[in-house]
mmCIF file with all atom_site columns, C-alpha atoms in Angstrom:
data_model
loop_
_atom_site.group_PDB
_atom_site.id
_atom_site.type_symbol
_atom_site.label_atom_id
_atom_site.label_alt_id
_atom_site.label_comp_id
_atom_site.label_asym_id
_atom_site.label_entity_id
_atom_site.label_seq_id
_atom_site.pdbx_PDB_ins_code
_atom_site.Cartn_x
_atom_site.Cartn_y
_atom_site.Cartn_z
_atom_site.occupancy
_atom_site.B_iso_or_equiv
_atom_site.pdbx_formal_charge
_atom_site.auth_seq_id
_atom_site.auth_comp_id
_atom_site.auth_asym_id
_atom_site.auth_atom_id
_atom_site.pdbx_PDB_model_num
ATOM 1   C CA . MET A 1 1   ? 102.252 99.334  -151.450 1.00 0.00 ? 187 MET A CA 1
ATOM 2   C CA . LYS A 1 2   ? 105.634 98.107  -150.102 1.00 0.00 ? 188 LYS A CA 1
ATOM 3   C CA . ILE A 1 3   ? 105.405 100.533 -147.180 1.00 0.00 ? 189 ILE A CA 1
ATOM 4   C CA . ARG A 1 4   ? 101.935 99.171  -146.232 1.00 0.00 ? 190 ARG A CA 1
ATOM 5   C CA . LEU A 1 5   ? 103.190 95.611  -146.491 1.00 0.00 ? 191 LEU A CA 1
ATOM 6   C CA . LEU A 1 6   ? 106.224 96.525  -144.366 1.00 0.00 ? 192 LEU A CA 1
ATOM 7   C CA . GLY A 1 7   ? 103.971 98.209  -141.798 1.00 0.00 ? 193 GLY A CA 1
ATOM 8   C CA . ALA A 1 8   ? 101.677 95.177  -141.648 1.00 0.00 ? 194 ALA A CA 1
ATOM 9   C CA . LEU A 1 9   ? 104.643 92.827  -141.209 1.00 0.00 ? 195 LEU A CA 1
ATOM 10  C CA . VAL A 1 10  ? 106.102 95.038  -138.445 1.00 0.00 ? 196 VAL A CA 1
ATOM 11  C CA . GLY A 1 11  ? 102.690 95.139  -136.729 1.00 0.00 ? 197 GLY A CA 1
ATOM 12  C CA . LEU A 1 12  ? 102.363 91.374  -136.977 1.00 0.00 ? 198 LEU A CA 1
ATOM 13  C CA . ALA A 1 13  ? 105.874 90.881  -135.621 1.00 0.00 ? 199 ALA A CA 1
ATOM 14  C CA . ILE A 1 14  ? 105.120 93.159  -132.626 1.00 0.00 ? 200 ILE A CA 1
ATOM 15  C CA . GLY A 1 15  ? 101.832 91.374  -132.083 1.00 0.00 ? 201 GLY A CA 1
ATOM 16  C CA . PHE A 1 16  ? 103.652 88.054  -131.700 1.00 0.00 ? 202 PHE A CA 1
ATOM 17  C CA . ALA A 1 17  ? 106.622 89.445  -129.820 1.00 0.00 ? 203 ALA A CA 1
ATOM 18  C CA . VAL A 1 18  ? 104.692 91.219  -127.052 1.00 0.00 ? 204 VAL A CA 1
ATOM 19  C CA . PRO A 1 19  ? 102.897 88.096  -125.772 1.00 0.00 ? 205 PRO A CA 1
ATOM 20  C CA . ALA A 1 20  ? 106.093 86.113  -125.925 1.00 0.00 ? 206 ALA A CA 1
ATOM 21  C CA . PHE A 1 21  ? 107.908 88.837  -123.969 1.00 0.00 ? 207 PHE A CA 1
ATOM 22  C CA . ALA A 1 22  ? 105.113 88.948  -121.399 1.00 0.00 ? 208 ALA A CA 1
ATOM 23  C CA . GLN A 1 23  ? 105.314 85.183  -120.874 1.00 0.00 ? 209 GLN A CA 1
ATOM 24  C CA . GLN A 1 24  ? 109.078 85.348  -120.366 1.00 0.00 ? 210 GLN A CA 1
ATOM 25  C CA . LYS A 1 25  ? 108.781 88.261  -117.953 1.00 0.00 ? 211 LYS A CA 1
ATOM 26  C CA . ASP A 1 26  ? 106.131 86.478  -115.894 1.00 0.00 ? 212 ASP A CA 1
ATOM 27  C CA . THR A 1 27  ? 108.127 83.262  -115.573 1.00 0.00 ? 213 THR A CA 1
ATOM 28  C CA . VAL A 1 28  ? 108.981 82.657  -111.920 1.00 0.00 ? 214 VAL A CA 1
ATOM 29  C CA . ASP A 1 29  ? 112.279 81.146  -110.847 1.00 0.00 ? 215 ASP A CA 1
ATOM 30  C CA . PRO A 1 30  ? 111.672 77.517  -109.706 1.00 0.00 ? 216 PRO A CA 1
ATOM 31  C CA . GLN A 1 31  ? 113.595 78.254  -106.500 1.00 0.00 ? 217 GLN A CA 1
ATOM 32  C CA . ILE A 1 32  ? 111.109 81.002  -105.666 1.00 0.00 ? 218 ILE A CA 1
ATOM 33  C CA . ILE A 1 33  ? 108.245 78.592  -106.291 1.00 0.00 ? 219 ILE A CA 1
ATOM 34  C CA . GLU A 1 34  ? 109.822 76.080  -103.919 1.00 0.00 ? 220 GLU A CA 1
ATOM 35  C CA . GLN A 1 35  ? 110.197 78.790  -101.253 1.00 0.00 ? 221 GLN A CA 1
ATOM 36  C CA . LEU A 1 36  ? 106.550 79.829  -101.683 1.00 0.00 ? 222 LEU A CA 1
ATOM 37  C CA . ASN A 1 37  ? 105.469 76.161  -101.490 1.00 0.00 ? 223 ASN A CA 1
ATOM 38  C CA . ALA A 1 38  ? 107.400 75.906  -98.161  1.00 0.00 ? 224 ALA A CA 1
ATOM 39  C CA . GLN A 1 39  ? 105.600 79.059  -96.901  1.00 0.00 ? 225 GLN A CA 1
ATOM 40  C CA . SER A 1 40  ? 102.227 77.514  -97.806  1.00 0.00 ? 226 SER A CA 1
ATOM 41  C CA . LYS A 1 41  ? 103.097 74.286  -96.046  1.00 0.00 ? 227 LYS A CA 1
ATOM 42  C CA . LYS A 1 42  ? 104.035 76.201  -92.868  1.00 0.00 ? 228 LYS A CA 1
ATOM 43  C CA . TYR A 1 43  ? 100.690 78.034  -93.065  1.00 0.00 ? 229 TYR A CA 1
ATOM 44  C CA . ASP A 1 44  ? 98.790  74.725  -93.416  1.00 0.00 ? 230 ASP A CA 1
ATOM 45  C CA . GLU A 1 45  ? 100.644 73.216  -90.422  1.00 0.00 ? 231 GLU A CA 1
ATOM 46  C CA . ALA A 1 46  ? 100.222 76.290  -88.223  1.00 0.00 ? 232 ALA A CA 1
ATOM 47  C CA . PHE A 1 47  ? 96.491  76.487  -88.994  1.00 0.00 ? 233 PHE A CA 1
ATOM 48  C CA . ASN A 1 48  ? 95.934  72.763  -88.402  1.00 0.00 ? 234 ASN A CA 1
ATOM 49  C CA . ASN A 1 49  ? 97.839  73.026  -85.083  1.00 0.00 ? 235 ASN A CA 1
ATOM 50  C CA . GLY A 1 50  ? 95.842  76.023  -83.949  1.00 0.00 ? 236 GLY A CA 1
ATOM 51  C CA . ASP A 1 51  ? 99.082  77.979  -83.495  1.00 0.00 ? 237 ASP A CA 1
ATOM 52  C CA . ALA A 1 52  ? 98.195  81.677  -83.794  1.00 0.00 ? 238 ALA A CA 1
ATOM 53  C CA . ALA A 1 53  ? 101.771 82.845  -83.250  1.00 0.00 ? 239 ALA A CA 1
ATOM 54  C CA . ALA A 1 54  ? 103.066 80.579  -86.057  1.00 0.00 ? 240 ALA A CA 1
ATOM 55  C CA . VAL A 1 55  ? 100.323 81.794  -88.383  1.00 0.00 ? 241 VAL A CA 1
ATOM 56  C CA . ALA A 1 56  ? 101.119 85.419  -87.630  1.00 0.00 ? 242 ALA A CA 1
ATOM 57  C CA . ALA A 1 57  ? 104.839 84.864  -88.124  1.00 0.00 ? 243 ALA A CA 1
ATOM 58  C CA . LEU A 1 58  ? 104.058 84.271  -91.796  1.00 0.00 ? 244 LEU A CA 1
ATOM 59  C CA . PHE A 1 59  ? 102.862 87.854  -92.244  1.00 0.00 ? 245 PHE A CA 1
ATOM 60  C CA . THR A 1 60  ? 104.844 91.100  -92.499  1.00 0.00 ? 246 THR A CA 1
ATOM 61  C CA . GLU A 1 61  ? 104.593 93.605  -89.628  1.00 0.00 ? 247 GLU A CA 1
ATOM 62  C CA . ASP A 1 62  ? 102.397 95.901  -91.782  1.00 0.00 ? 248 ASP A CA 1
ATOM 63  C CA . ALA A 1 63  ? 100.223 93.108  -93.215  1.00 0.00 ? 249 ALA A CA 1
ATOM 64  C CA . VAL A 1 64  ? 96.482  93.176  -93.766  1.00 0.00 ? 250 VAL A CA 1
ATOM 65  C CA . LEU A 1 65  ? 94.275  90.113  -93.540  1.00 0.00 ? 251 LEU A CA 1
ATOM 66  C CA . VAL A 1 66  ? 90.964  90.746  -95.324  1.00 0.00 ? 252 VAL A CA 1
ATOM 67  C CA . THR A 1 67  ? 88.401  88.437  -93.685  1.00 0.00 ? 253 THR A CA 1
ATOM 68  C CA . ASP A 1 68  ? 84.765  87.927  -94.594  1.00 0.00 ? 254 ASP A CA 1
ATOM 69  C CA . THR A 1 69  ? 83.765  90.426  -91.886  1.00 0.00 ? 255 THR A CA 1
ATOM 70  C CA . GLU A 1 70  ? 86.544  93.046  -91.751  1.00 0.00 ? 256 GLU A CA 1
ATOM 71  C CA . PRO A 1 71  ? 90.159  93.785  -92.530  1.00 0.00 ? 257 PRO A CA 1
ATOM 72  C CA . ILE A 1 72  ? 92.685  92.996  -89.756  1.00 0.00 ? 258 ILE A CA 1
ATOM 73  C CA . TYR A 1 73  ? 95.720  95.310  -89.783  1.00 0.00 ? 259 TYR A CA 1
ATOM 74  C CA . CYS A 1 74  ? 99.254  94.391  -88.595  1.00 0.00 ? 260 CYS A CA 1
ATOM 75  C CA . ARG A 1 75  ? 100.897 91.120  -87.506  1.00 0.00 ? 261 ARG A CA 1
ATOM 76  C CA . GLU A 1 76  ? 100.011 91.551  -83.831  1.00 0.00 ? 262 GLU A CA 1
ATOM 77  C CA . ALA A 1 77  ? 96.267  92.004  -84.584  1.00 0.00 ? 263 ALA A CA 1
ATOM 78  C CA . ILE A 1 78  ? 96.395  89.050  -87.034  1.00 0.00 ? 264 ILE A CA 1
ATOM 79  C CA . GLU A 1 79  ? 97.831  86.900  -84.224  1.00 0.00 ? 265 GLU A CA 1
ATOM 80  C CA . LYS A 1 80  ? 95.079  88.009  -81.780  1.00 0.00 ? 266 LYS A CA 1
ATOM 81  C CA . TYR A 1 81  ? 92.421  87.305  -84.431  1.00 0.00 ? 267 TYR A CA 1
ATOM 82  C CA . HIS A 1 82  ? 93.694  83.752  -84.897  1.00 0.00 ? 268 HIS A CA 1
ATOM 83  C CA . ALA A 1 83  ? 94.088  83.185  -81.137  1.00 0.00 ? 269 ALA A CA 1
ATOM 84  C CA . VAL A 1 84  ? 90.375  83.953  -80.641  1.00 0.00 ? 270 VAL A CA 1
ATOM 85  C CA . LEU A 1 85  ? 89.413  81.897  -83.708  1.00 0.00 ? 271 LEU A CA 1
ATOM 86  C CA . PHE A 1 86  ? 91.401  78.866  -82.496  1.00 0.00 ? 272 PHE A CA 1
ATOM 87  C CA . LYS A 1 87  ? 89.753  79.069  -79.033  1.00 0.00 ? 273 LYS A CA 1
ATOM 88  C CA . GLN A 1 88  ? 86.242  79.079  -80.563  1.00 0.00 ? 274 GLN A CA 1
ATOM 89  C CA . PHE A 1 89  ? 86.766  76.400  -83.222  1.00 0.00 ? 275 PHE A CA 1
ATOM 90  C CA . HIS A 1 90  ? 88.935  73.414  -84.036  1.00 0.00 ? 276 HIS A CA 1
ATOM 91  C CA . PHE A 1 91  ? 90.270  73.293  -87.591  1.00 0.00 ? 277 PHE A CA 1
ATOM 92  C CA . SER A 1 92  ? 91.692  70.156  -89.267  1.00 0.00 ? 278 SER A CA 1
ATOM 93  C CA . ASN A 1 93  ? 92.610  69.068  -92.724  1.00 0.00 ? 279 ASN A CA 1
ATOM 94  C CA . TYR A 1 94  ? 93.410  72.646  -93.690  1.00 0.00 ? 280 TYR A CA 1
ATOM 95  C CA . LEU A 1 95  ? 95.006  72.669  -97.122  1.00 0.00 ? 281 LEU A CA 1
ATOM 96  C CA . ASN A 1 96  ? 95.672  75.448  -99.532  1.00 0.00 ? 282 ASN A CA 1
ATOM 97  C CA . LYS A 1 97  ? 96.583  74.930  -103.140 1.00 0.00 ? 283 LYS A CA 1
ATOM 98  C CA . ARG A 1 98  ? 98.015  77.527  -105.468 1.00 0.00 ? 284 ARG A CA 1
ATOM 99  C CA . ASP A 1 99  ? 96.353  78.051  -108.836 1.00 0.00 ? 285 ASP A CA 1
ATOM 100 C CA . GLN A 1 100 ? 98.214  76.485  -111.778 1.00 0.00 ? 286 GLN A CA 1
ATOM 101 C CA . TYR A 1 101 ? 99.080  79.951  -113.172 1.00 0.00 ? 287 TYR A CA 1
ATOM 102 C CA . SER A 1 102 ? 100.293 81.360  -109.858 1.00 0.00 ? 288 SER A CA 1
ATOM 103 C CA . PRO A 1 103 ? 102.562 83.035  -108.681 1.00 0.00 ? 289 PRO A CA 1
ATOM 104 C CA . HIS A 1 104 ? 103.224 86.194  -110.666 1.00 0.00 ? 290 HIS A CA 1
ATOM 105 C CA . ILE A 1 105 ? 106.177 88.530  -110.112 1.00 0.00 ? 291 ILE A CA 1
ATOM 106 C CA . ILE A 1 106 ? 105.267 92.140  -109.258 1.00 0.00 ? 292 ILE A CA 1
ATOM 107 C CA . GLY A 1 107 ? 107.693 94.838  -110.397 1.00 0.00 ? 293 GLY A CA 1
ATOM 108 C CA . THR A 1 108 ? 111.244 94.229  -111.559 1.00 0.00 ? 294 THR A CA 1
ATOM 109 C CA . ALA A 1 109 ? 113.174 93.463  -108.319 1.00 0.00 ? 295 ALA A CA 1
ATOM 110 C CA . GLY A 1 110 ? 111.814 89.912  -108.093 1.00 0.00 ? 296 GLY A CA 1
ATOM 111 C CA . ASN A 1 111 ? 111.060 90.197  -104.365 1.00 0.00 ? 297 ASN A CA 1
ATOM 112 C CA . GLU A 1 112 ? 107.305 90.584  -104.566 1.00 0.00 ? 298 GLU A CA 1
ATOM 113 C CA . VAL A 1 113 ? 104.654 88.254  -105.981 1.00 0.00 ? 299 VAL A CA 1
ATOM 114 C CA . TRP A 1 114 ? 100.909 87.918  -106.143 1.00 0.00 ? 300 TRP A CA 1
ATOM 115 C CA . LYS A 1 115 ? 99.372  84.501  -105.958 1.00 0.00 ? 301 LYS A CA 1
ATOM 116 C CA . ASN A 1 116 ? 95.964  82.948  -105.706 1.00 0.00 ? 302 ASN A CA 1
ATOM 117 C CA . GLY A 1 117 ? 94.393  79.515  -105.157 1.00 0.00 ? 303 GLY A CA 1
ATOM 118 C CA . GLU A 1 118 ? 91.839  77.581  -103.252 1.00 0.00 ? 304 GLU A CA 1
ATOM 119 C CA . TRP A 1 119 ? 91.578  76.298  -99.671  1.00 0.00 ? 305 TRP A CA 1
ATOM 120 C CA . SER A 1 120 ? 89.595  73.651  -97.790  1.00 0.00 ? 306 SER A CA 1
ATOM 121 C CA . LEU A 1 121 ? 89.228  72.580  -94.192  1.00 0.00 ? 307 LEU A CA 1
ATOM 122 C CA . THR A 1 122 ? 87.154  70.732  -91.655  1.00 0.00 ? 308 THR A CA 1
ATOM 123 C CA . LEU A 1 123 ? 85.536  72.925  -88.948  1.00 0.00 ? 309 LEU A CA 1
ATOM 124 C CA . GLN A 1 124 ? 84.360  71.617  -85.561  1.00 0.00 ? 310 GLN A CA 1
ATOM 125 C CA . GLY A 1 125 ? 82.585  73.962  -83.163  1.00 0.00 ? 311 GLY A CA 1
ATOM 126 C CA . HIS A 1 126 ? 81.859  73.397  -79.492  1.00 0.00 ? 312 HIS A CA 1
ATOM 127 C CA . ASP A 1 127 ? 78.241  72.507  -80.287  1.00 0.00 ? 313 ASP A CA 1
ATOM 128 C CA . PHE A 1 128 ? 78.261  71.700  -84.053  1.00 0.00 ? 314 PHE A CA 1
ATOM 129 C CA . GLY A 1 129 ? 80.192  69.986  -86.808  1.00 0.00 ? 315 GLY A CA 1
ATOM 130 C CA . PRO A 1 130 ? 82.241  68.717  -88.237  1.00 0.00 ? 316 PRO A CA 1
ATOM 131 C CA . ILE A 1 131 ? 81.542  70.573  -91.487  1.00 0.00 ? 317 ILE A CA 1
ATOM 132 C CA . GLN A 1 132 ? 83.574  70.940  -94.628  1.00 0.00 ? 318 GLN A CA 1
ATOM 133 C CA . LEU A 1 133 ? 84.388  74.469  -95.811  1.00 0.00 ? 319 LEU A CA 1
ATOM 134 C CA . LYS A 1 134 ? 86.199  75.626  -98.895  1.00 0.00 ? 320 LYS A CA 1
ATOM 135 C CA . GLY A 1 135 ? 86.860  78.801  -100.834 1.00 0.00 ? 321 GLY A CA 1
ATOM 136 C CA . TYR A 1 136 ? 89.430  80.871  -102.690 1.00 0.00 ? 322 TYR A CA 1
ATOM 137 C CA . TRP A 1 137 ? 92.267  83.135  -101.574 1.00 0.00 ? 323 TRP A CA 1
ATOM 138 C CA . SER A 1 138 ? 94.662  85.701  -103.030 1.00 0.00 ? 324 SER A CA 1
ATOM 139 C CA . SER A 1 139 ? 97.758  87.234  -101.569 1.00 0.00 ? 325 SER A CA 1
ATOM 140 C CA . ILE A 1 140 ? 100.707 89.503  -102.107 1.00 0.00 ? 326 ILE A CA 1
ATOM 141 C CA . SER A 1 141 ? 103.925 88.108  -100.656 1.00 0.00 ? 327 SER A CA 1
ATOM 142 C CA . VAL A 1 142 ? 107.244 89.839  -100.219 1.00 0.00 ? 328 VAL A CA 1
ATOM 143 C CA . ARG A 1 143 ? 110.705 88.532  -99.553  1.00 0.00 ? 329 ARG A CA 1
ATOM 144 C CA . GLU A 1 144 ? 112.240 89.581  -96.257  1.00 0.00 ? 330 GLU A CA 1
ATOM 145 C CA . GLY A 1 145 ? 115.797 88.310  -96.374  1.00 0.00 ? 331 GLY A CA 1
ATOM 146 C CA . ASP A 1 146 ? 115.498 84.654  -97.344  1.00 0.00 ? 332 ASP A CA 1
ATOM 147 C CA . THR A 1 147 ? 111.900 84.360  -96.144  1.00 0.00 ? 333 THR A CA 1
ATOM 148 C CA . TRP A 1 148 ? 108.633 85.047  -97.936  1.00 0.00 ? 334 TRP A CA 1
ATOM 149 C CA . LYS A 1 149 ? 105.855 86.639  -95.930  1.00 0.00 ? 335 LYS A CA 1
ATOM 150 C CA . ASP A 1 150 ? 102.327 87.725  -96.772  1.00 0.00 ? 336 ASP A CA 1
ATOM 151 C CA . ARG A 1 151 ? 101.766 91.466  -96.893  1.00 0.00 ? 337 ARG A CA 1
ATOM 152 C CA . MET A 1 152 ? 98.107  91.035  -97.874  1.00 0.00 ? 338 MET A CA 1
ATOM 153 C CA . LEU A 1 153 ? 95.886  87.968  -97.734  1.00 0.00 ? 339 LEU A CA 1
ATOM 154 C CA . THR A 1 154 ? 92.197  87.863  -98.595  1.00 0.00 ? 340 THR A CA 1
ATOM 155 C CA . PHE A 1 155 ? 89.841  84.924  -98.745  1.00 0.00 ? 341 PHE A CA 1
ATOM 156 C CA . ASN A 1 156 ? 86.261  83.981  -99.259  1.00 0.00 ? 342 ASN A CA 1
ATOM 157 C CA . ALA A 1 157 ? 84.173  80.924  -98.391  1.00 0.00 ? 343 ALA A CA 1
ATOM 158 C CA . PHE A 1 158 ? 81.650  79.271  -100.630 1.00 0.00 ? 344 PHE A CA 1
ATOM 159 C CA . PRO A 1 159 ? 78.306  80.820  -99.742  1.00 0.00 ? 345 PRO A CA 1
ATOM 160 C CA . ALA A 1 160 ? 76.256  79.232  -96.979  1.00 0.00 ? 346 ALA A CA 1
ATOM 161 C CA . PRO A 1 161 ? 72.939  77.689  -97.989  1.00 0.00 ? 347 PRO A CA 1
ATOM 162 C CA . ALA A 1 162 ? 70.156  80.283  -98.315  1.00 0.00 ? 348 ALA A CA 1
ATOM 163 C CA . ALA A 1 163 ? 68.085  80.654  -95.168  1.00 0.00 ? 349 ALA A CA 1
ATOM 164 C CA . THR A 1 164 ? 64.664  79.064  -95.452  1.00 0.00 ? 350 THR A CA 1
ATOM 165 C CA . PRO A 1 165 ? 61.790  81.345  -94.628  1.00 0.00 ? 351 PRO A CA 1
ATOM 166 C CA . SER A 1 166 ? 59.991  80.885  -91.321  1.00 0.00 ? 352 SER A CA 1
ATOM 167 C CA . PRO A 1 167 ? 56.709  78.989  -91.609  1.00 0.00 ? 353 PRO A CA 1
ATOM 168 C CA . THR A 1 168 ? 54.910  82.013  -90.144  1.00 0.00 ? 354 THR A CA 1
ATOM 169 C CA . THR A 1 169 ? 56.252  84.357  -92.846  1.00 0.00 ? 355 THR A CA 1
ATOM 170 C CA . THR A 1 170 ? 53.654  85.167  -95.490  1.00 0.00 ? 356 THR A CA 1
ATOM 171 C CA . PRO A 1 171 ? 53.765  87.551  -98.416  1.00 0.00 ? 357 PRO A CA 1
ATOM 172 C CA . SER A 1 172 ? 52.229  90.935  -97.835  1.00 0.00 ? 358 SER A CA 1
ATOM 173 C CA . ASN A 1 173 ? 48.958  91.739  -99.618  1.00 0.00 ? 359 ASN A CA 1
ATOM 174 C CA . GLN A 1 174 ? 49.595  95.427  -99.422  1.00 0.00 ? 360 GLN A CA 1
#
């Protein structure tokens, strides 16, 4: 009876200790959070200014940008992607906001984090707009020296309204 009670108490203690340990381990140094906030601000400014080189500089050489149409591999290709994008469209009011529970340290060295959040912007095309877009993003960032850079960034956009069927479209009777 005493052994069962002791086992139950040990199990209960471990049950409370593991979540507390996990919370402590996942706590991110406030200095790292400030550095990541500065990285986000640079991204916002570069995107709003249509500066493809400045956007690309925030990625590692071996980065991947996962877009809604395809993955873009390496910093050079990411810069070219943004250069084409900025020629086709004008973006303003770009703002990204980290989720309240983000970032999270990856591994034990403290030089890699995953983070997620939401974004919004105003898009103006040559023959349309302005329209408001928003969505969510996630990334893995690594520290290179004193600078944080994205190794992987993926995003989505809230779905476009469903296409309305053509007035000539009718259901098949077959």
